[in-house]
Short mmCIF file of C-alpha atoms and ligand atoms in Angstrom, two decimals:
data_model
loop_
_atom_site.label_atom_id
_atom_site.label_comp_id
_atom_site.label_asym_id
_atom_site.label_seq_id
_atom_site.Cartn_x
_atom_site.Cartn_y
_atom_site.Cartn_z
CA UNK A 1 -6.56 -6.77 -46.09
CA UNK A 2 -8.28 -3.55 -45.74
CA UNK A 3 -6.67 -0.30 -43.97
CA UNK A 4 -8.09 3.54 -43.26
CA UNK A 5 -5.10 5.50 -43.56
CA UNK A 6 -4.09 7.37 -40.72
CA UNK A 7 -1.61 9.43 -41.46
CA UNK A 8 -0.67 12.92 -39.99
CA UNK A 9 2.35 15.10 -40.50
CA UNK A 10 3.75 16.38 -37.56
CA UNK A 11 6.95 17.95 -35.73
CA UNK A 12 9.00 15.47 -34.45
CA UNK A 13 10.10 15.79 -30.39
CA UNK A 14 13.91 16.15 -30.18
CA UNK A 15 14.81 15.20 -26.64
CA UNK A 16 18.42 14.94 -26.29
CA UNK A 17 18.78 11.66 -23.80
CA UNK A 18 21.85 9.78 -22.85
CA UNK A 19 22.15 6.60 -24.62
CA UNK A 20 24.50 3.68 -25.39
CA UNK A 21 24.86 3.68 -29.43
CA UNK A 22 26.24 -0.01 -29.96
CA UNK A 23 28.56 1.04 -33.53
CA UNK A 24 30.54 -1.74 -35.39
CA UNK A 25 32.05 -1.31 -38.17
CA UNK A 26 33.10 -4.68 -40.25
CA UNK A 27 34.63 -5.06 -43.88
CA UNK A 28 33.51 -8.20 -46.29
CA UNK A 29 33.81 -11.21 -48.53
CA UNK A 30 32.20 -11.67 -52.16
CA UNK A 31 29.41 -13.11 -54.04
CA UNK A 32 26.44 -12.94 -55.73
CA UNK A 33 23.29 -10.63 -55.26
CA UNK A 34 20.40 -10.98 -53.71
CA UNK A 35 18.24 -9.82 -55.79
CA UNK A 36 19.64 -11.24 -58.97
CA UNK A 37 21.21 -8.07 -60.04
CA UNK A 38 25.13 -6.98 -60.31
CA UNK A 39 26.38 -6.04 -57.10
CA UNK A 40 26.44 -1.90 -57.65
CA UNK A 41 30.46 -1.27 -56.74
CA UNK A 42 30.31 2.65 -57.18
CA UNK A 43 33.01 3.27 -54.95
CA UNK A 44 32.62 6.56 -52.71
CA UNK A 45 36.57 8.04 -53.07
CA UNK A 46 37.82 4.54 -51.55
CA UNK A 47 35.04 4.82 -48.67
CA UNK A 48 32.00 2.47 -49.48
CA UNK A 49 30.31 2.75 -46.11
CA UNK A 50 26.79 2.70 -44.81
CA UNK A 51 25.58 3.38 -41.43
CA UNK A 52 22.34 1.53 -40.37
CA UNK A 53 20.29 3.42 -37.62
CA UNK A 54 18.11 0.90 -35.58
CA UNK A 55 17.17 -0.25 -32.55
CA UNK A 56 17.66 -3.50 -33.16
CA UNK A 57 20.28 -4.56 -30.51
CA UNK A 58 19.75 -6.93 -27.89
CA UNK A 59 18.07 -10.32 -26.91
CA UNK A 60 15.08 -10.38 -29.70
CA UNK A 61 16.28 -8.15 -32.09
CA UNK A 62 19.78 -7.75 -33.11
CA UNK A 63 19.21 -11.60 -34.53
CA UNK A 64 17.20 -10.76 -37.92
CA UNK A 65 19.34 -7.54 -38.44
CA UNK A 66 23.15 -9.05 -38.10
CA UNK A 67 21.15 -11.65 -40.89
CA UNK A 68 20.11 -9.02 -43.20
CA UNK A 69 23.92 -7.53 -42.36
CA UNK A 70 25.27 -10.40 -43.44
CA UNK A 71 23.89 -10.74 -46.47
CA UNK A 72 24.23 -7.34 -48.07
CA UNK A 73 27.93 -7.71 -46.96
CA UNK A 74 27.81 -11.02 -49.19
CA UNK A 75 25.58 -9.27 -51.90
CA UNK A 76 28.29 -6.49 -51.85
CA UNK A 77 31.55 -7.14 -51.33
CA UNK A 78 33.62 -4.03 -50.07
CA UNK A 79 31.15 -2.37 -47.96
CA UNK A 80 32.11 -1.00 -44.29
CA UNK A 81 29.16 -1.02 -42.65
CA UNK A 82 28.27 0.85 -39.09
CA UNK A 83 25.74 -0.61 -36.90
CA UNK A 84 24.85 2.71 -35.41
CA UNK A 85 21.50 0.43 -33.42
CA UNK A 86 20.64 2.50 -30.47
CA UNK A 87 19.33 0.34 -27.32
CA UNK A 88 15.31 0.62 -26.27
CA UNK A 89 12.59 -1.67 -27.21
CA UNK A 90 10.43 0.18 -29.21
CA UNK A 91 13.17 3.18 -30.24
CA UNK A 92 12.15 4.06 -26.40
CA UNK A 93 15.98 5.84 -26.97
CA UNK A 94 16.86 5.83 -31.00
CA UNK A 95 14.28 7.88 -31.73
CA UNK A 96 15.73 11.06 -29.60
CA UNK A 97 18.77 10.37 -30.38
CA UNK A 98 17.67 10.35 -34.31
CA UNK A 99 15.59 13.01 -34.06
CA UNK A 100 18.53 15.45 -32.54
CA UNK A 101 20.62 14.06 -35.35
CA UNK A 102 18.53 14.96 -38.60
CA UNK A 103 18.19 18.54 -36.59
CA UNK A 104 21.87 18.77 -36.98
CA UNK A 105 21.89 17.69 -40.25
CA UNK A 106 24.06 14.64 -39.59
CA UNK A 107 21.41 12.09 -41.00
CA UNK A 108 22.47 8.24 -40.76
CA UNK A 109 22.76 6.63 -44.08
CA UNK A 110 19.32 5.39 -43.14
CA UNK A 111 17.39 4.36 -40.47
CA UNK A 112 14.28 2.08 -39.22
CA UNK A 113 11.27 4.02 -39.30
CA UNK A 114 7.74 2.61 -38.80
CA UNK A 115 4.96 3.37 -41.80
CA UNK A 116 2.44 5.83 -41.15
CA UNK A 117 2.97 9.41 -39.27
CA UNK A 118 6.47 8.72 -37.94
CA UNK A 119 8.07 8.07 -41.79
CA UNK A 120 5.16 10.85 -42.79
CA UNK A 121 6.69 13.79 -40.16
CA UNK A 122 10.28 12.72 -41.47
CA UNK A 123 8.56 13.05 -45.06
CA UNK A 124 6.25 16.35 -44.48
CA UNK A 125 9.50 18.03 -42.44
CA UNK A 126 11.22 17.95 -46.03
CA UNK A 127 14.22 15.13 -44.45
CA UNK A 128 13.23 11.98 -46.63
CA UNK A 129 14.20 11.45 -50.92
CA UNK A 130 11.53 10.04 -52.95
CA UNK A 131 12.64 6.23 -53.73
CA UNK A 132 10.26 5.84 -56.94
CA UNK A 133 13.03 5.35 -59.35
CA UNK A 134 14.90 2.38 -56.84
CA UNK A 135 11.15 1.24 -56.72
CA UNK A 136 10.84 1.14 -60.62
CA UNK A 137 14.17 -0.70 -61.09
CA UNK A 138 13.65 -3.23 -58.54
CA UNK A 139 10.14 -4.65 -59.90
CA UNK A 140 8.70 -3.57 -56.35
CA UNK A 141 5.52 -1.96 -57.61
CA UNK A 142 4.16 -5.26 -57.52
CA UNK A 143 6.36 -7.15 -55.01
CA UNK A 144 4.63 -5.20 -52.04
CA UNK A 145 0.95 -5.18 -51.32
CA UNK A 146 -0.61 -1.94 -52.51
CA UNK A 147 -1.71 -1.08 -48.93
CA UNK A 148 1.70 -1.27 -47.31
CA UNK A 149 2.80 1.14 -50.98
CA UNK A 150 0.48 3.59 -49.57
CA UNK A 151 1.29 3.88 -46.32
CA UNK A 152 4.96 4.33 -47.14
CA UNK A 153 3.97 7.22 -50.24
CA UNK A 154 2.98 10.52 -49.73
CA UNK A 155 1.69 12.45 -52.58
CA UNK A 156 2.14 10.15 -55.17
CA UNK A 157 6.17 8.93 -54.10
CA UNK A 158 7.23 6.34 -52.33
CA UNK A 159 9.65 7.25 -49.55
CA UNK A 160 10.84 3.89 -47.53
CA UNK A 161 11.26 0.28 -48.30
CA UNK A 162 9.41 -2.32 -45.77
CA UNK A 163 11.21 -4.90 -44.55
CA UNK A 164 8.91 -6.56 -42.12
CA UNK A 165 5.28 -6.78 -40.78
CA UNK A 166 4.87 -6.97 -37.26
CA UNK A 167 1.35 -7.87 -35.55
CA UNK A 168 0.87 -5.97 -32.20
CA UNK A 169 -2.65 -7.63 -31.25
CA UNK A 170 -1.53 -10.77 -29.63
CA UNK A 171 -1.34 -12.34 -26.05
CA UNK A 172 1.04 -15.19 -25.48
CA UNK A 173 0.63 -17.55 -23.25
CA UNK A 174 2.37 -20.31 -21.50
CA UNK A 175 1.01 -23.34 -22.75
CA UNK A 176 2.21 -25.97 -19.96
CA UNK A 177 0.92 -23.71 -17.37
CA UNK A 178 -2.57 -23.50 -19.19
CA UNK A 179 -2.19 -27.16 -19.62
CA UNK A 180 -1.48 -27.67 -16.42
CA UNK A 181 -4.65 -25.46 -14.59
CA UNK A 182 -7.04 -26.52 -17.67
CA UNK A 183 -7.16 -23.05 -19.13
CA UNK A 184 -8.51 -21.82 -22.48
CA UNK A 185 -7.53 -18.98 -24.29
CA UNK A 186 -9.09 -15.96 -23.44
CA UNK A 187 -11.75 -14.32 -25.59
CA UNK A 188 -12.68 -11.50 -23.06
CA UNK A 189 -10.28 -9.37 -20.98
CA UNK A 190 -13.09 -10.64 -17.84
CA UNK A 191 -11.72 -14.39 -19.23
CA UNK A 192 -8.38 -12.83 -18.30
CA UNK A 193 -9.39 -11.25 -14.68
CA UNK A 194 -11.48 -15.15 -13.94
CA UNK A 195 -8.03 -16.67 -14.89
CA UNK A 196 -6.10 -14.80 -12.92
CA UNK A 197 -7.64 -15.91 -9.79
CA UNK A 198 -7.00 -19.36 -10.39
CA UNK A 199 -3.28 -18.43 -11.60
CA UNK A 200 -2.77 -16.31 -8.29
CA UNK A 201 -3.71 -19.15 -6.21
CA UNK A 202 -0.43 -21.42 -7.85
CA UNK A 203 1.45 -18.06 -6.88
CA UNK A 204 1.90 -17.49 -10.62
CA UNK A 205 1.74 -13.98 -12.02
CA UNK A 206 -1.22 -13.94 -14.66
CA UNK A 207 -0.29 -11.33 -16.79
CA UNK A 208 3.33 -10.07 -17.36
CA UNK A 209 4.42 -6.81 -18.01
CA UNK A 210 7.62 -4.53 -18.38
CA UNK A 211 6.77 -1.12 -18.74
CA UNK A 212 10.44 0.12 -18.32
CA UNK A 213 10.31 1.78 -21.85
CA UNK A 214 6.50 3.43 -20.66
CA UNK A 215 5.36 2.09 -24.41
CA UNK A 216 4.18 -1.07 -22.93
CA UNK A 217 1.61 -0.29 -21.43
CA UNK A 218 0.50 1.87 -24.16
CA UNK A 219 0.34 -1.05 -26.33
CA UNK A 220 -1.40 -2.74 -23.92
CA UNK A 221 -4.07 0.14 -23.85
CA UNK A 222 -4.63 0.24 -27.87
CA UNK A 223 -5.03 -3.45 -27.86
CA UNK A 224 -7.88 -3.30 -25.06
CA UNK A 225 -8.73 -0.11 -27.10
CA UNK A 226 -9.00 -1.86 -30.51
CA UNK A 227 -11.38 -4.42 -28.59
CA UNK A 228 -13.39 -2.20 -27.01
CA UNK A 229 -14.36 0.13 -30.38
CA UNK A 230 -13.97 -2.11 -32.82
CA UNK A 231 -11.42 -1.00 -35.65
CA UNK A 232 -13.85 1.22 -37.32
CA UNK A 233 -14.59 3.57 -34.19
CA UNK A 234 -10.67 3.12 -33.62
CA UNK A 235 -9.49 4.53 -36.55
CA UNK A 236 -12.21 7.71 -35.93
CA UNK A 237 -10.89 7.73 -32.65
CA UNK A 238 -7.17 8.79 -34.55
CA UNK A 239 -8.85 10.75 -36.91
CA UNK A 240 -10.70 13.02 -34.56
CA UNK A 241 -14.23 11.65 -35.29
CA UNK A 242 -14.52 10.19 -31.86
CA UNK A 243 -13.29 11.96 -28.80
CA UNK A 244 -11.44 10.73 -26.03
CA UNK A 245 -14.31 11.16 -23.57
CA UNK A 246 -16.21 8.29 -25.49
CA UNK A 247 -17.37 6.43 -22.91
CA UNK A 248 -16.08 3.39 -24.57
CA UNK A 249 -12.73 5.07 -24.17
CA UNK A 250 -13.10 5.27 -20.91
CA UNK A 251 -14.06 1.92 -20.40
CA UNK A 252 -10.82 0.68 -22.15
CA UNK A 253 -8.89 2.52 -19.22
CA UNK A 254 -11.08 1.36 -16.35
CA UNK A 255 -10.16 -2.29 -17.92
CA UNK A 256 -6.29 -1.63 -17.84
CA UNK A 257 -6.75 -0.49 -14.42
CA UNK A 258 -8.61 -3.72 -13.55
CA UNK A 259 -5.51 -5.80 -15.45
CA UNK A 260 -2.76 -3.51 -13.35
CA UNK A 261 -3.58 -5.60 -9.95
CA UNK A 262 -2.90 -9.46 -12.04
CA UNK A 263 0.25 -7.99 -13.14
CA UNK A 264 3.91 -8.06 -11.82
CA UNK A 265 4.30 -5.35 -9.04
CA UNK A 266 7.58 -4.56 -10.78
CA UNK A 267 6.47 -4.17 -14.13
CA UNK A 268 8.18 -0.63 -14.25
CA UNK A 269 11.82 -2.01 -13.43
CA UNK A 270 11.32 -4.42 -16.29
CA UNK A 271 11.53 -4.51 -20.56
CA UNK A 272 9.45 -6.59 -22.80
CA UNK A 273 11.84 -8.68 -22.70
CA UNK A 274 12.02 -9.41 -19.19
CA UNK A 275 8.04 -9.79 -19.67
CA UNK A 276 8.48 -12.46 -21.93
CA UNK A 277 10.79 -13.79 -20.11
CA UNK A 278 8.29 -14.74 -17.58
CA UNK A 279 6.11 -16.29 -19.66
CA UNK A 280 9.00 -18.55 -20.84
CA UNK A 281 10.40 -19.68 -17.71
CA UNK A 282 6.54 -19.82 -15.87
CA UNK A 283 6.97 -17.34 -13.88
CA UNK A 284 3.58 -15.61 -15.58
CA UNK A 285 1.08 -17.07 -17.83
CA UNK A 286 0.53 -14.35 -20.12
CA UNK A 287 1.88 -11.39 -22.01
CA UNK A 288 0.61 -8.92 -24.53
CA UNK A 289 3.46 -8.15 -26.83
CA UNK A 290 4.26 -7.58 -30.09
CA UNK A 291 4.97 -10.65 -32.38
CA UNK A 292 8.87 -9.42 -32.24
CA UNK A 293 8.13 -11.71 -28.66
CA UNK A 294 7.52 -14.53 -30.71
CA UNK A 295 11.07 -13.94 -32.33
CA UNK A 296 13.03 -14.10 -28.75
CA UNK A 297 10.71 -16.90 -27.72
CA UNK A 298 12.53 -19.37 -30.83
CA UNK A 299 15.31 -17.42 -31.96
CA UNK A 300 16.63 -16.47 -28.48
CA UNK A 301 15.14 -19.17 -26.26
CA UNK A 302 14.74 -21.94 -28.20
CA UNK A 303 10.86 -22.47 -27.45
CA UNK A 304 8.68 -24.49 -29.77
CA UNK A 305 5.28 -23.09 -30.94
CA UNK A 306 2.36 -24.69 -29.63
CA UNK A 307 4.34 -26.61 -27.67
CA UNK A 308 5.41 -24.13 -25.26
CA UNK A 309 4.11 -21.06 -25.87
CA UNK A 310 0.16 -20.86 -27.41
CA UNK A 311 -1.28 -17.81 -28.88
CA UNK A 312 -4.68 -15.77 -29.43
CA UNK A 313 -5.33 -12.57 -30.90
CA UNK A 314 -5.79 -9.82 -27.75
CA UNK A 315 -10.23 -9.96 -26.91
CA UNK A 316 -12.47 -8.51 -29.00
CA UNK A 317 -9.89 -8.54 -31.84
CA UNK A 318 -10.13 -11.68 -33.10
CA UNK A 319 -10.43 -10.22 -37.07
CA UNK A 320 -7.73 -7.28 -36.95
CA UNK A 321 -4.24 -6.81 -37.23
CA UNK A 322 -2.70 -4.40 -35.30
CA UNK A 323 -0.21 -3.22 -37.80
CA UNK A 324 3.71 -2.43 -37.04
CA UNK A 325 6.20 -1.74 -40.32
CA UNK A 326 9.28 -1.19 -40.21
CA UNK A 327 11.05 0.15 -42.82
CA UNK A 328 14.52 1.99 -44.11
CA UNK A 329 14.45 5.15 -46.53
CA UNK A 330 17.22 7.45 -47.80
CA UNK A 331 17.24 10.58 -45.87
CA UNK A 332 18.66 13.76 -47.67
CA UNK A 333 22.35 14.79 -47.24
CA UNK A 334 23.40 11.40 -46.49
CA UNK A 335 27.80 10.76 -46.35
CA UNK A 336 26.98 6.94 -48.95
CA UNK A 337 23.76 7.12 -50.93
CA UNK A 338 25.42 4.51 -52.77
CA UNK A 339 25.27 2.63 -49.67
CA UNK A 340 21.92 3.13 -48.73
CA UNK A 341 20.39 2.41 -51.72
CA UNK A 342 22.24 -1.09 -52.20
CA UNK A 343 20.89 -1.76 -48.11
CA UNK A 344 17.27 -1.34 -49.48
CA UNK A 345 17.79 -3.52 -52.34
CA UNK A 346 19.16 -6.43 -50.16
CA UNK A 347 16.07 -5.47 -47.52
CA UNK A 348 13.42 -4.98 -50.42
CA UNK A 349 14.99 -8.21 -51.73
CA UNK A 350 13.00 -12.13 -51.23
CA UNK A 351 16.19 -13.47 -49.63
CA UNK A 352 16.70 -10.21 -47.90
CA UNK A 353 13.22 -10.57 -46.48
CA UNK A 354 13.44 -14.17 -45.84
CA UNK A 355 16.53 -14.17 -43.64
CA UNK A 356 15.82 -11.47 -41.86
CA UNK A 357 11.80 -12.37 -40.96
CA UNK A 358 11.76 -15.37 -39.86
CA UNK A 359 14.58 -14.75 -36.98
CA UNK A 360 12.16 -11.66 -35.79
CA UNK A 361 8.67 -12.98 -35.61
CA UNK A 362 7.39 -10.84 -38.27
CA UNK A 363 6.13 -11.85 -41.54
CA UNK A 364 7.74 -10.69 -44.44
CA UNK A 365 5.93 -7.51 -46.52
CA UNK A 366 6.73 -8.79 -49.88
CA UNK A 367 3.44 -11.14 -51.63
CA UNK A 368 6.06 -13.46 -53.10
CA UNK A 369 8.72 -14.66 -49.95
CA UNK A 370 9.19 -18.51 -49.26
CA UNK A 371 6.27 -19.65 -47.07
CA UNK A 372 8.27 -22.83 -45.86
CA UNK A 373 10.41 -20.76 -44.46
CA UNK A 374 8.06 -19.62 -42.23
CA UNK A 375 6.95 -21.19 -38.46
CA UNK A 376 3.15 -21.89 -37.76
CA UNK A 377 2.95 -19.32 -36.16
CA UNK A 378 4.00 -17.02 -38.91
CA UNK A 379 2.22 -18.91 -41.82
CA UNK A 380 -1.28 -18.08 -39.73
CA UNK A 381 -0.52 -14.36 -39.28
CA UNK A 382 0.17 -14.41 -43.01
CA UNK A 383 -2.89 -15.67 -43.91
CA UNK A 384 -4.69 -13.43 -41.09
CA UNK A 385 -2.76 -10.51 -42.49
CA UNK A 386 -4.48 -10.42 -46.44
CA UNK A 387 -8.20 -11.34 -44.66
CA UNK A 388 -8.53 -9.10 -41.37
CA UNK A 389 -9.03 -5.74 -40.91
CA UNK A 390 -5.86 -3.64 -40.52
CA UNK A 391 -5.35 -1.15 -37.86
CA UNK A 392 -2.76 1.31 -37.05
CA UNK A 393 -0.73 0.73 -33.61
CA UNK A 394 -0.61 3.98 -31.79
CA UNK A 395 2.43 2.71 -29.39
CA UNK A 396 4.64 2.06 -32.54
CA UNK A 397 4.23 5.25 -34.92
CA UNK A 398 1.46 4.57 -37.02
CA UNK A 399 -1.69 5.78 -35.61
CA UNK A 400 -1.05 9.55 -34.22
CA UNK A 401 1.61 12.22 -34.34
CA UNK A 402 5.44 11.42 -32.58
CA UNK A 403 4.27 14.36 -30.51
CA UNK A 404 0.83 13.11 -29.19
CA UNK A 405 2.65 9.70 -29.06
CA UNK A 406 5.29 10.90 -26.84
CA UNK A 407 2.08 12.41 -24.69
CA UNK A 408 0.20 9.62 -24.01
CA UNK A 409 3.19 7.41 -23.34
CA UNK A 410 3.25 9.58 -20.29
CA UNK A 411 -0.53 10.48 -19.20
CA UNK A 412 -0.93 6.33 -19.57
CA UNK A 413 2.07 5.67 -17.38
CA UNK A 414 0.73 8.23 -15.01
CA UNK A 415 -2.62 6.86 -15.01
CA UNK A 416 -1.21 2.90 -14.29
CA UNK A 417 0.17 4.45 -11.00
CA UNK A 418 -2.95 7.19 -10.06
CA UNK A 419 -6.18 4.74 -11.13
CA UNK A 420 -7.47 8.18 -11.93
CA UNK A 421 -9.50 7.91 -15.40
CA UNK A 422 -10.67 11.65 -16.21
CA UNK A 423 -7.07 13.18 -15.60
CA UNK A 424 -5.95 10.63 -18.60
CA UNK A 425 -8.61 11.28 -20.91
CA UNK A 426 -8.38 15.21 -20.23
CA UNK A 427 -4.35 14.75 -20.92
CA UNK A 428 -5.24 12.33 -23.98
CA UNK A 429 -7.26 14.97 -25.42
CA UNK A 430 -5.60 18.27 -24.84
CA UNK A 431 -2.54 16.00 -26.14
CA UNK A 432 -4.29 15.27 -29.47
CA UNK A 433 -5.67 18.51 -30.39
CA UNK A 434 -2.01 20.19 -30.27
CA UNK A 435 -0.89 17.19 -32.15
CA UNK A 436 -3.77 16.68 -34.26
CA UNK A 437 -3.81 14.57 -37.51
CA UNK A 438 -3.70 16.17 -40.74
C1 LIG B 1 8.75 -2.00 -32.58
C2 LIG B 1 9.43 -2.45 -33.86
C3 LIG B 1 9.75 -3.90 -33.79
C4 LIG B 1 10.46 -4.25 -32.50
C5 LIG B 1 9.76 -3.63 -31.29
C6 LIG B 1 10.46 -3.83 -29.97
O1 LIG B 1 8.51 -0.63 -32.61
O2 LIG B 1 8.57 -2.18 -34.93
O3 LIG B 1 10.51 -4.27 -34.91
O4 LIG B 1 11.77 -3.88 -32.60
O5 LIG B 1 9.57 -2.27 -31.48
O6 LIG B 1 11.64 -3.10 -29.90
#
């Protein structure tokens, strides 16, 4: 497991936007802890509250968190805990709606934040406490892999507890339909374009998308991205040591524009979810998606690995892992510190990690969690995770600023509907050099 850090601080964008904040607030039973220590019952004057910020809500995601909920309200009896989880794959919505909050000073008792720039501008902008001393007492030092310690410290402190590790490099597949018309995985994005033709001829969409949230597509991009550079050039790309006008770069776009016409003509009325969907019910053959798709595909669905969905790794990245880790801290001038810090025990915790993991699709970020509990799926990205080169996802936080994050979600989207490659990279790279790394 090997990863460049790419880390920038950065303003956050505060966009106030109109969203549907799903809160519920439930009391508890009793029991024992999960990780082995007395349940902490420092009561707050009577109120022993947390609020959890997420975006976990919904088909696909709500699943591992009302788990993890569960358990912390068995691990600690007495706790009232709000569900603040704000709709929008991706925090397409939570992160606005966070972002306008910590400007008001009305931080959540803590919320999901992926490693790398986004926890680093929450970090750098002076919002985040150091965690070293919850660190310390819980044994974690050793628990977590050093690499995913550094990309959640910042000058020597830790500042957020991981909970999961997500793999954004990976196309699914429906395995009847491949079955069915004799194909193979794909090992080249041309594999993809030769398969479509056969796929269009059965009237089935190849490749599914729902760009709804805009970050689809942008995930889309880094994986063809990732392919196309190889992860060394990638991570110079996010570093500044490459520019935008690579021609490389611009060969990544000219193959999402190639993809656009084998994909659903109403990819922009749809979610990832909806994408998947397709795949499921064989409506499309294949979808690039996050491995949180793998979670609605057997936690939602009820779809067996290898039997009904297959896998690969996206083309040309057959030996990285596009990196996505998401993970809770304790912002300052929280209401229940209390409360948040006995949240990131249960999350930081092997049970707390085990429940939660295996209903999402990720892999948990601890070295010592319960293999068995894990699908074959899962057990192969775990073993992919310590060997192949680890690079940062651009569409989920890690790679570049929120601000030039926020850009390119757009100049990509615009350059889906235009086909017009120079306008992008010209918008990509005015966008990074006023949101350049540190
Ligand atoms: C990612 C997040 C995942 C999953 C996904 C879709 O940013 O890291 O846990 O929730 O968005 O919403």
């Amino acid at each position: 497991m090997k990863m460049r850090r790419v880390l920038a601080a950065s303003s956050v964008v505060a966009v106030a936007l109109a969203v549907t904040a799903c809160g519920s607030a439930s009391s508890n039973n009793t029991s024992s802890n999960a990780s082995g220590n007395t349940a902490n019952r420092v009561s707050n004057g009577g109120a022993k509250q947390v609020e959890i910020f997420s975006w976990w809500t919904g088909a696909g995601e709500s699943d591992g968190l009302k788990a993890l909920i569960k358990l912390f309200k068995k691990d600690y009896p007495g706790y009232t805990v709000i569900n603040s989880a704000v709709a929008g794959g991706a925090g397409s919505n939570a992160k606005a709606v966070l972002a306008n909050r910590m400007q008001n000073n009305n931080p959540p008792d803590t919320f999901q934040v992926h490693v790398g720039q986004e926890l680093l501008s929450w970090v750098d902008a002076g919002k985040m406490e150091p965690l070293d001393s919850l660190y310390q007492q819980e044994g974690w030092n050793s628990k977590f892999p050093k690499q995913l310690i550094d990309m959640v410290s910042h000058d020597g402190h830790k500042y957020a507890v991981p909970v999961d590790v997500h793999r954004g490099n990976v196309l699914w597949y429906n395995k009847k339909i491949f079955d069915k018309y004799h194909l193979t995985p794909p090992k080249t994005w041309n594999d993809v374009i030769q398969d479509a033709k056969v796929l269009k001829q059965h009237n089935i969409t190849p490749l599914a998308l729902g760009d709804k949230d805009q970050w689809e597509t942008t995930m889309l991009w880094e994986d063809i991205l990732l392919g196309q550079l190889g992860a060394q050039d990638y991570d110079k790309l996010w570093q500044g040591q490459i520019s935008f006008d690579d021609p490389r770069v611009k060969q990544s776009l000219q193959t999402l524009k190639a993809l656009m016409s084998d994909v659903n003509s109403d990819h922009a009325a749809k979610v990832w979810q909806d994408a998947s969907q397709m795949v499921a019910k064989g409506t499309a053959a294949m979808n690039v998606m996050g491995d949180w798709a793998k979670g609605y595909f057997t936690s939602d669905l009820h779809l067996k690995p290898n039997v009904d969905f297959g896998w690969t790794t996206t083309p040309g990245t057959e030996h990285d892992f596009m990196v996505i880790v998401d993970c809770f801290g304790l912002p300052k001038g929280v209401k229940h510190p209390e409360g948040t810090k006995d949240w990131l025990k249960v999350l930081g915790s092997v049970p707390g990690q085990d429940v939660f993991n295996p209903l999402k699709g990720s892999i948990p970020a601890r070295i010592d969690a319960d293999k068995s509990k894990y699908d074959v799926y899962s057990q192969q990205a775990m073993t992919d995770f310590k060997k192949d080169q680890l690079t940062p996802s651009l569409a989920h936080g890690a790679a570049a600023s929120p601000g030039f994050l926020d850009a390119a979600n757009k100049a990509i989207n615009q350059f889906v509907n235009t086909g017009d490659i120079d306008t992008c990279i010209q918008q990509l790279q005015s966008a990074f050099q006023q949101n350049p790394p540190v």
